[in-house]
XYZ file of C-alpha atoms in Angstrom:
429
model
C -43.143 -82.602 -34.528
C -40.901 -85.346 -36.050
C -40.515 -86.989 -32.633
C -44.266 -87.073 -32.170
C -44.666 -88.568 -35.624
C -42.151 -91.311 -34.823
C -43.915 -92.105 -31.598
C -47.208 -92.329 -33.550
C -45.672 -94.661 -36.147
C -44.240 -96.946 -33.482
C -47.559 -97.070 -31.709
C -49.353 -97.872 -34.956
C -46.808 -100.586 -35.773
C -47.242 -102.140 -32.357
C -50.987 -102.114 -32.702
C -50.789 -103.618 -36.202
C -48.586 -106.441 -34.950
C -50.926 -107.071 -32.087
C -53.933 -107.212 -34.428
C -52.137 -109.535 -36.813
C -51.290 -111.866 -33.995
C -54.869 -111.807 -32.879
C -56.010 -112.622 -36.408
C -53.695 -115.614 -36.593
C -54.995 -116.769 -33.278
C -58.488 -116.199 -34.453
C -57.807 -118.136 -37.654
C -56.439 -120.981 -35.637
C -59.433 -120.828 -33.476
C -61.717 -119.942 -36.359
C -63.373 -123.116 -36.377
C -63.812 -123.055 -32.648
C -65.106 -119.656 -32.420
C -67.074 -119.355 -35.630
C -70.099 -119.970 -33.692
C -68.951 -117.485 -31.098
C -68.248 -114.783 -33.746
C -71.624 -115.183 -35.129
C -72.873 -114.843 -31.645
C -70.577 -111.910 -30.907
C -71.406 -109.635 -33.805
C -71.118 -106.796 -31.523
C -67.396 -107.497 -30.899
C -66.689 -107.526 -34.597
C -68.356 -104.224 -35.025
C -66.210 -102.850 -32.274
C -63.147 -104.202 -34.051
C -64.258 -102.494 -37.211
C -64.699 -99.288 -35.273
C -61.190 -99.729 -33.925
C -59.846 -100.113 -37.418
C -61.737 -97.045 -38.529
C -60.365 -95.167 -35.562
C -56.858 -96.350 -36.485
C -57.283 -95.134 -40.008
C -58.588 -91.836 -38.714
C -55.637 -91.503 -36.378
C -53.271 -92.276 -39.226
C -54.946 -89.602 -41.323
C -54.756 -87.136 -38.429
C -51.102 -88.040 -37.939
C -50.361 -87.250 -41.559
C -52.195 -83.949 -41.241
C -50.202 -83.139 -38.151
C -46.963 -83.986 -39.975
C -47.982 -81.616 -42.761
C -48.784 -79.003 -40.152
C -45.353 -79.582 -38.572
C -43.687 -78.971 -41.932
C -45.629 -75.770 -42.335
C -44.715 -74.743 -38.826
C -41.035 -75.478 -39.509
C -41.177 -73.227 -42.575
C -42.954 -70.572 -40.540
C -40.334 -71.024 -37.770
C -37.528 -70.430 -40.290
C -39.228 -67.265 -41.508
C -39.864 -66.124 -37.960
C -36.233 -66.870 -36.988
C -34.970 -64.707 -39.804
C -37.381 -61.994 -38.762
C -36.225 -62.454 -35.144
C -32.578 -62.081 -36.106
C -33.429 -58.923 -38.067
C -35.414 -57.569 -35.140
C -32.600 -58.587 -32.763
C -30.108 -56.647 -34.889
C -32.445 -53.678 -34.801
C -32.737 -54.133 -31.043
C -28.953 -54.122 -30.628
C -28.763 -51.004 -32.805
C -31.382 -49.351 -30.615
C -29.764 -50.628 -27.420
C -26.380 -48.882 -28.027
C -27.723 -45.294 -27.816
C -30.036 -46.445 -25.072
C -27.019 -47.415 -22.959
C -25.497 -43.954 -23.492
C -28.849 -42.477 -22.579
C -28.856 -44.654 -19.472
C -25.383 -43.307 -18.579
C -26.661 -39.778 -19.133
C -29.708 -40.594 -17.078
C -27.491 -41.942 -14.302
C -25.364 -38.789 -14.425
C -28.501 -36.651 -14.458
C -29.839 -38.568 -11.484
C -26.535 -38.026 -9.652
C -26.696 -34.324 -10.428
C -30.313 -34.308 -9.368
C -29.343 -35.852 -6.052
C -26.576 -33.262 -5.657
C -29.038 -30.511 -6.561
C -31.506 -31.860 -4.052
C -28.750 -31.925 -1.435
C -27.779 -28.353 -2.387
C -31.421 -27.291 -2.208
C -31.652 -28.846 1.233
C -28.452 -27.050 2.262
C -29.734 -23.770 0.849
C -32.991 -24.202 2.679
C -31.050 -24.744 5.887
C -28.868 -21.729 5.104
C -31.958 -19.696 4.267
C -33.470 -20.543 7.626
C -30.212 -19.575 9.306
C -30.090 -16.311 7.349
C -33.678 -15.593 8.231
C -32.790 -16.056 11.873
C -29.765 -13.799 11.409
C -31.923 -11.272 9.561
C -34.296 -11.234 12.464
C -31.397 -10.669 14.842
C -29.895 -8.021 12.542
C -33.216 -6.260 12.265
C -33.440 -6.198 16.013
C -29.823 -5.038 16.243
C -30.415 -2.357 13.569
C -33.363 -1.105 15.526
C -31.227 -0.946 18.661
C -28.464 0.809 16.672
C -30.934 3.317 15.278
C -32.122 4.041 18.789
C -28.500 4.320 19.968
C -27.666 6.544 16.966
C -30.575 8.798 17.754
C -29.424 9.025 21.355
C -25.825 9.677 20.215
C -26.949 12.349 17.768
C -28.889 13.975 20.533
C -25.761 13.924 22.715
C -23.707 15.142 19.736
C -26.001 18.109 19.244
C -25.582 18.951 22.901
C -21.795 18.546 22.571
C -21.739 20.689 19.418
C -23.482 23.448 21.286
C -20.968 23.061 24.116
C -18.084 22.893 21.622
C -19.227 26.078 19.911
C -19.387 27.729 23.311
C -15.889 26.438 24.153
C -14.602 27.667 20.770
C -16.003 31.114 21.464
C -14.442 31.106 24.915
C -11.157 29.779 23.459
C -11.096 32.487 20.782
C -11.787 35.047 23.467
C -8.985 33.582 25.588
C -6.596 33.543 22.603
C -7.365 37.182 22.057
C -6.741 37.846 25.720
C -3.475 35.880 25.643
C -2.629 37.400 22.226
C -2.097 33.930 20.706
C -4.289 35.052 17.841
C -1.379 37.246 16.749
C 0.756 34.179 15.902
C 0.923 33.039 12.285
C 1.716 29.985 10.174
C 4.299 30.620 7.474
C 4.749 29.114 4.034
C 8.030 27.301 4.746
C 8.997 26.892 1.082
C 8.594 30.605 0.428
C 10.393 31.413 3.679
C 13.270 29.084 2.782
C 13.715 30.797 -0.579
C 13.807 34.222 1.116
C 16.416 33.047 3.659
C 18.663 31.478 1.004
C 18.466 34.637 -1.089
C 19.356 36.838 1.890
C 22.229 34.540 2.966
C 23.825 34.747 -0.455
C 23.284 38.497 -0.720
C 24.678 38.923 2.820
C 27.883 37.122 1.876
C 28.307 38.829 -1.487
C 27.757 42.323 -0.043
C 30.027 41.809 2.951
C 32.730 40.044 0.964
C 32.790 42.795 -1.672
C 33.105 45.419 1.061
C 35.999 43.555 2.702
C 37.774 43.000 -0.600
C 37.743 46.714 -1.383
C 39.182 47.462 2.069
C 41.735 44.654 2.202
C 44.737 46.938 1.868
C 43.506 48.892 4.895
C 43.531 45.902 7.278
C 46.014 46.595 10.064
C 45.920 43.163 11.724
C 43.127 41.381 13.499
C 43.418 40.326 17.131
C 42.328 36.707 17.521
C 38.562 36.677 18.201
C 37.445 33.977 20.626
C 36.130 30.679 19.241
C 37.369 31.224 15.679
C 39.048 27.962 14.561
C 41.311 29.767 12.057
C 42.263 32.584 14.443
C 45.975 31.719 14.379
C 46.063 32.375 10.638
C 44.864 35.943 11.133
C 48.210 37.023 12.559
C 49.938 36.772 9.175
C 50.204 39.781 6.891
C 50.767 37.708 3.757
C 48.453 38.151 0.793
C 47.414 34.488 0.876
C 45.742 35.099 4.251
C 43.449 37.763 2.853
C 40.527 35.383 2.384
C 40.997 33.957 5.846
C 40.924 37.415 7.403
C 37.720 38.086 5.487
C 36.299 34.801 6.789
C 37.098 35.810 10.361
C 35.321 39.138 9.891
C 32.308 37.499 8.269
C 32.124 34.886 11.035
C 32.167 37.687 13.621
C 29.388 39.556 11.823
C 27.267 36.391 11.502
C 27.747 35.625 15.196
C 26.596 39.146 16.124
C 23.573 38.756 13.867
C 22.614 35.526 15.676
C 23.078 37.124 19.115
C 21.188 40.372 18.414
C 19.055 40.094 15.248
C 17.904 36.455 15.087
C 16.394 36.450 18.598
C 12.949 35.646 20.017
C 12.029 39.134 21.276
C 13.502 42.574 20.554
C 13.839 44.347 23.876
C 15.674 47.209 25.523
C 16.764 44.827 28.284
C 20.423 43.674 28.484
C 21.630 40.937 26.132
C 21.855 38.520 29.055
C 18.062 38.701 29.369
C 17.646 37.870 25.667
C 20.111 34.979 25.946
C 18.359 33.577 29.023
C 14.968 33.884 27.314
C 16.290 32.032 24.261
C 17.586 29.228 26.499
C 14.253 28.911 28.319
C 12.184 28.844 25.120
C 14.552 26.370 23.483
C 14.211 23.977 26.431
C 10.407 24.261 26.509
C 9.078 20.873 25.372
C 5.480 21.966 24.811
C 5.269 24.054 21.585
C 1.918 25.558 22.584
C 3.222 26.647 25.983
C 6.346 28.070 24.344
C 4.178 30.007 21.882
C 2.036 31.323 24.762
C 5.106 32.565 26.654
C 6.586 34.110 23.523
C 3.430 35.962 22.436
C 3.034 37.375 25.963
C 6.633 38.602 25.913
C 6.141 40.070 22.448
C 3.064 41.891 23.747
C 5.004 43.216 26.740
C 7.948 44.279 24.554
C 6.267 46.001 21.657
C 8.906 46.768 19.039
C 9.181 50.367 17.840
C 11.758 52.225 15.775
C 13.793 53.165 18.851
C 14.004 49.500 19.882
C 15.075 48.475 16.382
C 17.736 51.197 16.291
C 19.029 50.082 19.683
C 19.227 46.422 18.575
C 21.117 47.322 15.393
C 23.503 49.558 17.328
C 24.183 46.793 19.866
C 25.018 44.413 17.021
C 27.372 46.982 15.449
C 29.046 47.570 18.809
C 29.499 43.816 19.237
C 31.245 43.551 15.867
C 33.413 46.573 16.601
C 34.418 45.146 19.984
C 35.277 41.779 18.456
C 37.317 43.140 15.567
C 39.058 45.834 17.549
C 41.252 47.985 15.298
C 40.791 45.861 12.180
C 40.116 48.966 10.121
C 41.567 52.393 10.748
C 39.236 55.132 11.867
C 37.701 57.378 9.260
C 36.185 56.705 5.889
C 37.073 52.969 5.568
C 35.552 52.092 8.926
C 32.527 54.345 8.362
C 31.829 52.736 4.978
C 32.137 49.243 6.426
C 29.873 50.165 9.358
C 27.270 51.560 6.965
C 27.303 48.286 5.000
C 26.864 46.311 8.232
C 23.988 48.491 9.374
C 22.224 48.022 6.047
C 22.616 44.218 6.296
C 21.479 44.142 9.937
C 18.349 46.145 9.163
C 17.540 43.898 6.212
C 18.001 40.829 8.421
C 15.742 42.401 11.072
C 13.016 43.113 8.494
C 13.181 39.453 7.457
C 13.312 38.049 11.001
C 10.873 40.255 12.938
C 7.717 38.667 11.404
C 9.132 35.223 12.272
C 9.047 36.145 15.955
C 5.263 35.692 15.706
C 5.454 32.253 14.111
C 3.243 29.622 15.766
C 6.315 27.403 15.836
C 9.438 29.061 17.186
C 12.010 30.279 14.664
C 15.612 29.897 15.821
C 19.134 30.518 14.524
C 22.225 28.546 15.607
C 25.726 29.214 14.416
C 28.773 26.996 14.912
C 31.819 27.032 12.658
C 33.685 23.759 12.972
C 37.173 22.876 11.863
C 35.763 20.129 9.638
C 34.371 22.796 7.315
C 37.965 23.405 6.205
C 38.852 19.704 5.868
C 40.134 18.799 2.420
C 38.544 15.360 2.632
C 34.985 16.686 2.841
C 33.171 18.536 0.091
C 30.550 21.038 1.261
C 30.592 23.052 -1.928
C 29.429 20.885 -4.839
C 25.935 22.365 -5.006
C 27.305 25.823 -5.802
C 29.189 24.972 -8.990
C 32.242 23.049 -10.111
C 34.078 20.714 -7.758
C 37.198 21.722 -5.833
C 39.337 19.588 -8.129
C 38.441 21.708 -11.151
C 39.326 24.930 -9.288
C 42.291 24.049 -7.034
C 43.442 27.643 -6.660
C 40.130 29.481 -6.754
C 39.893 32.486 -4.430
C 36.124 32.929 -4.800
C 33.995 31.496 -1.981
C 31.100 29.355 -3.145
C 28.964 29.165 0.008
C 27.852 31.891 2.415
C 29.005 31.689 6.001
C 25.555 31.668 7.569
C 23.815 30.152 10.628
C 21.314 27.302 10.650
C 17.712 28.577 10.523
C 14.867 26.381 11.855
C 11.124 26.735 12.390
C 9.997 24.238 14.999
C 11.641 20.916 14.098
C 12.020 21.862 10.430
C 15.468 23.023 9.312
C 14.940 25.597 6.574
C 18.563 26.530 6.034
C 21.410 24.280 7.251
C 24.523 25.917 8.677
C 26.899 26.570 5.787
C 30.642 26.811 5.452
C 32.325 29.492 3.372
C 35.781 28.728 2.139
C 36.634 26.257 -0.587
C 40.075 27.794 -1.158
C 42.194 25.099 0.525
C 45.290 26.387 -1.258
C 44.909 29.737 0.520
C 44.677 27.965 3.889
C 47.844 25.975 3.222
C 49.734 29.028 1.907
C 48.665 31.127 4.901
C 49.891 28.481 7.335
C 53.248 28.356 5.518
C 53.610 32.171 5.543
C 52.730 32.330 9.223
C 55.368 29.725 10.011
C 58.006 31.662 8.033
C 57.110 34.922 9.810
C 57.459 33.225 13.186
C 60.891 31.885 12.229
C 62.015 35.345 11.078
């Protein structure tokens, strides 16, 4: 506004100077143009109009200058209002920027969601296709299941028929007479009998020890050379030899597969054949047929017991003098053999073959090995004990399960050493 005012003032000044110059010229020419002025009244009127116009312009210029001042004041007020509004705008802009960041994040998530929706739609189409295939497959499976169930029903009928025929065949082959035994209960019964067998026989031998007249060396007895001594320290060893002989006879005659009136060679051969049979079912079939052909009666049992007694008598020779001592010992043996037979005879009809094996090895008398800990205190705490801790008994098995391991008898190593020393002295004498 001030610039416009200045330009107006300059223009007015220029015009004023120009008019003044014209007036001076007119004054100089006043005389010459007086007549012309009078004649040109119209030009003077125009000049007057120009002056009026100039005055009007000057008045307008002043009004404009006043208006400019007002506008400047209004501008100052508006500027202050603008700054206040700008501050408010900045205050509003700060949360707006955070909102824009949130909006950008939301848009990114929206794009991800849209991409996930697109993926899920694709997956849904794929699953629908799979569902169609699975439905078709399920239908085929249901049809196959129905066909299989139909075949199964036919097979069940055939199986039932085979079972009936098999049961009939088992009855014909007498396999239905075989039994499964409770091995834990059977093991307990065998352990109890083994201990009672040793205690009964050992007590009988101890009471008759003074009546021993010398034992000829039985075959396959590792301590046979010690039996030739008459020293008291060999008493336990002589008892061990007798007990070993009795146990061996029990294995050969009592713990067998079939009780028969046939010679012992037949029983031994049968045992060898059944032991070598690799098919348990075939072995059981052979055994139940032989049991059926050799039905055990009281006469057969008496004959088996007598054969075992004869075997012991033949092995021991003149161990005991004839008469009451030998008769009492024989009665004890017969009682033990019959008890063993009552325990073993049901096992002959076990579905898995029951067997007894007896081997006495020299290692059972080795000082460096302890076979006796489970029956009480260790050897070190009883270096001179004369009481056996374990029965001299064969290994008992049912199928591949060992119910009763073969057990050694004598823990009295001092008696063994003393007997060897006495035997050596007797030989030197």
